[in-house]
XYZ file of C-alpha atoms in Angstrom:
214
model
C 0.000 0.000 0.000
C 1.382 3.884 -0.420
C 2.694 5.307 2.216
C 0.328 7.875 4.052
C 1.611 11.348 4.357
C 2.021 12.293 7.899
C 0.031 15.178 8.442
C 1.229 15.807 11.677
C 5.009 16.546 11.003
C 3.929 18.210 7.551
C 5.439 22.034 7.137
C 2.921 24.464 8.240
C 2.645 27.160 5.396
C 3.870 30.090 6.395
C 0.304 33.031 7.194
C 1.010 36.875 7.134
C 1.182 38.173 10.849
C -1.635 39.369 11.918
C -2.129 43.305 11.405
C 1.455 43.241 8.687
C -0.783 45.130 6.711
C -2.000 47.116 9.044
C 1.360 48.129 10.402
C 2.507 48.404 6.705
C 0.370 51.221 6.172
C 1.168 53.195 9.153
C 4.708 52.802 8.808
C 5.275 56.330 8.142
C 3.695 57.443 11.306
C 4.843 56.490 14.899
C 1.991 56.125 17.197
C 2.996 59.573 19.332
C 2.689 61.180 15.956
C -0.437 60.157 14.624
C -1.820 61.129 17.912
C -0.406 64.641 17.683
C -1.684 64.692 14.170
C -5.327 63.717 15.235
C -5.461 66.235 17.984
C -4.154 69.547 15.722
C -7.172 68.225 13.192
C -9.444 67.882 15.843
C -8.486 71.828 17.095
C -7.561 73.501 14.074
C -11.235 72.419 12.719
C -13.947 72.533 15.978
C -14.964 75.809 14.658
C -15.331 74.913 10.664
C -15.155 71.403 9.111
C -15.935 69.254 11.845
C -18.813 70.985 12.768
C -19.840 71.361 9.015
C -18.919 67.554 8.542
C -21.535 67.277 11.427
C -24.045 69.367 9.907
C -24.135 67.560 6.713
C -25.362 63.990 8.765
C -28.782 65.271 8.797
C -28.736 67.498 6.097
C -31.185 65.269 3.892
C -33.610 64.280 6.697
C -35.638 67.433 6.515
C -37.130 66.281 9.972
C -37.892 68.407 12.821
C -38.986 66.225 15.093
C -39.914 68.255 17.932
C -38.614 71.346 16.051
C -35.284 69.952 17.387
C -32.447 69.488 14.806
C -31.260 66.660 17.177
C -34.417 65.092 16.958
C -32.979 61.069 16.298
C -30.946 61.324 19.912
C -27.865 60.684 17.703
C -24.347 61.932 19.585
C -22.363 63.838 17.262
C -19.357 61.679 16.563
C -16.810 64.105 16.470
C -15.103 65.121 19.823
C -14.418 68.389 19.548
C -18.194 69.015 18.605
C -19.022 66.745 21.333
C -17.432 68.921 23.827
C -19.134 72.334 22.320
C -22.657 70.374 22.903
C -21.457 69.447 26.668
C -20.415 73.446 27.065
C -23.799 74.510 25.383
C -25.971 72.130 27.147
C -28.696 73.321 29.943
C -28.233 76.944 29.153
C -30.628 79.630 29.892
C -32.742 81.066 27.613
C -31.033 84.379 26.778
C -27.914 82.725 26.933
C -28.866 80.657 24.024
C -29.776 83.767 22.043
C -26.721 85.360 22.557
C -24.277 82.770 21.516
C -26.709 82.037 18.415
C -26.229 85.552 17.306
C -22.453 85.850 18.074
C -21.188 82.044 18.015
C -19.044 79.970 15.536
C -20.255 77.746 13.438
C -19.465 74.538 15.817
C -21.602 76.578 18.401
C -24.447 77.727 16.235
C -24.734 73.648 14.864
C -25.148 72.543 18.353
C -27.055 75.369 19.592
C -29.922 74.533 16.277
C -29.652 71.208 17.284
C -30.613 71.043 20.907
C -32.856 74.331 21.152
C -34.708 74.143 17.725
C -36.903 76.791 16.926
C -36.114 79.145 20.152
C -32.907 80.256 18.426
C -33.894 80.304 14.901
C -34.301 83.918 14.521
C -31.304 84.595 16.520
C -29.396 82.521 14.354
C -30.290 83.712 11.178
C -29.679 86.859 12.287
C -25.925 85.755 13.525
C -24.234 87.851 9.983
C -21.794 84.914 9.949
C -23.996 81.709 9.209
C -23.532 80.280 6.785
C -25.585 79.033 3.254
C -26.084 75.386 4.592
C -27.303 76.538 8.192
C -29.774 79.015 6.083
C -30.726 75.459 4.019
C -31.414 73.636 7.212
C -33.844 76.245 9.040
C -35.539 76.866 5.550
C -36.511 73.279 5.133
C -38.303 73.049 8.414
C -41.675 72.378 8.187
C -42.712 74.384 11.444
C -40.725 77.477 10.442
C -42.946 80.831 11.404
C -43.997 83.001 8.048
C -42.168 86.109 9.460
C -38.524 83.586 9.668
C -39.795 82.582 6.109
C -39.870 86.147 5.352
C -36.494 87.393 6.665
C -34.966 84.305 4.433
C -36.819 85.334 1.504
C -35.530 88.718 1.905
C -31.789 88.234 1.955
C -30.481 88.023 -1.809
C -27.314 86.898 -0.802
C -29.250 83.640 0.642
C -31.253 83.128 -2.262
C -28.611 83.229 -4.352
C -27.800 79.163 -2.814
C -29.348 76.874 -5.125
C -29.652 74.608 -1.953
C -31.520 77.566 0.245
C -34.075 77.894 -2.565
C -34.960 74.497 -2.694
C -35.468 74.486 0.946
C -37.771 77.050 0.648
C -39.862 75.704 -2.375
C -39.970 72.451 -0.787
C -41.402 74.190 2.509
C -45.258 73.945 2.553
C -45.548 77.175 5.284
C -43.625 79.039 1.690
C -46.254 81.871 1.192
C -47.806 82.392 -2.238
C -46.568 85.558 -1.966
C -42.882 84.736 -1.651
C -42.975 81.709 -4.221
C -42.442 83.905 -7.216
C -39.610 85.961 -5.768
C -37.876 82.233 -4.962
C -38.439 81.282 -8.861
C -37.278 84.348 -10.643
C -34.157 83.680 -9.412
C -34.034 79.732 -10.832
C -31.974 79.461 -13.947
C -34.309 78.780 -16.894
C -33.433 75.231 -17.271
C -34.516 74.677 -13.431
C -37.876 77.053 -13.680
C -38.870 74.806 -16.494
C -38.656 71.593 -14.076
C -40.113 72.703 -11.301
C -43.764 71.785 -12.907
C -43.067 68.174 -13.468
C -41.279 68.050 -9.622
C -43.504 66.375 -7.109
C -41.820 66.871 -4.459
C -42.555 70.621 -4.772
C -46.037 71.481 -3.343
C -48.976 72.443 -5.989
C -48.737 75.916 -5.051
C -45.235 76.172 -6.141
C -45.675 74.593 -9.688
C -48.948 76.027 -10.519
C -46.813 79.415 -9.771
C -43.374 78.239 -12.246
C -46.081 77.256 -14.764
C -47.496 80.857 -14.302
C -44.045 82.329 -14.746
C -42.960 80.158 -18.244
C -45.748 81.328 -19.567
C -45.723 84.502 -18.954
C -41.841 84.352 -20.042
């Protein structure tokens, strides 16, 4: 009969060690700098991008569940925003309306998120928010007509393809203030908004109004 290999005293094949390829790719870095490195990002952007990064998670709910941006319960997952909600947390009224009309951007995203509607005015009138704070506000559904308004008004605002959507797509939008929000669509967009569902009727009876008209 043919001898039977003896799997036992076989050579074991040689396997990568575990995390090689791990370690591979961080070769560059030691582990004190990467550290160093994480903690400049996480300073050098609290006020701006990580806040921002933040801000975009919920940018396509269009929820305001309790007229809270933070409706969901979600943490945000950055620390350094983490520690601005701690800071901001439990704060008195007109202390929230202060630092929504003077605070960063990191501030003014936490601030929207845990107070809601009690510091949208105040924010909107903070002359250093920005187009996709503007966008979130203008999308919520329980947004008073005189906030509506005060958007409506700023041409700078409207001039954000995103901000006008917001407000087209907000069914508190006054018939009044549709037209004002479509004169300032490209042509190629006014001609869409008809066959767009998502708008209400008011809105594309109104672009239908203005194309012909045009």
């Amino acid at each position: 009969a043919p001898p039977v290999a003896d799997v036992a005293t076989a050579a074991p094949v040689a396997a990568p060690a575990p995390g090689a390829a791990l370690i591979d790719l961080d070769d560059d870095v030691s582990g004190d700098d990467a550290a160093i490195e994480l903690d400049a990002d996480a300073t050098d952007n609290a006020d701006d991008d990580a806040a921002r990064d933040e801000l975009d998670l919920d940018d396509d709910d269009g929820d305001d569940a309790d007229d809270k941006a933070d409706g969901d319960g979600r943490p945000p997952r950055d620390p350094a925003v983490r520690n601005v909600f701690e800071r901001l947390r439990n704060l008195p009224v007109a202390a929230q309306l202060k630092v929504a009309r003077e605070g960063e951007v990191s501030e003014r995203i936490a601030l929207e998120r845990m107070y809601g509607k009690t510091v949208w005015e105040a924010l909107l009138r903070n002359p250093r928010i920005t187009h996709p704070e503007v966008t979130r506000i203008a999308r919520m559904a329980s947004l008073p007509r005189p906030l509506l308004e005060l958007i409506v008004s700023n041409t700078a605002w409207l001039r954000s393809p995103e901000v006008r959507r917001a407000l087209l797509g907000n069914l508190r939008l006054g018939v009044d203030m549709i037209p004002r929000v479509l004169r300032l669509l490209p042509k190629h967009e006014l001609r869409l908004v008809p066959s767009q569902t998502a708008y209400p009727l008011g809105v594309r009876d109104a672009a239908r109004r203005l194309l012909k008209d045009s």
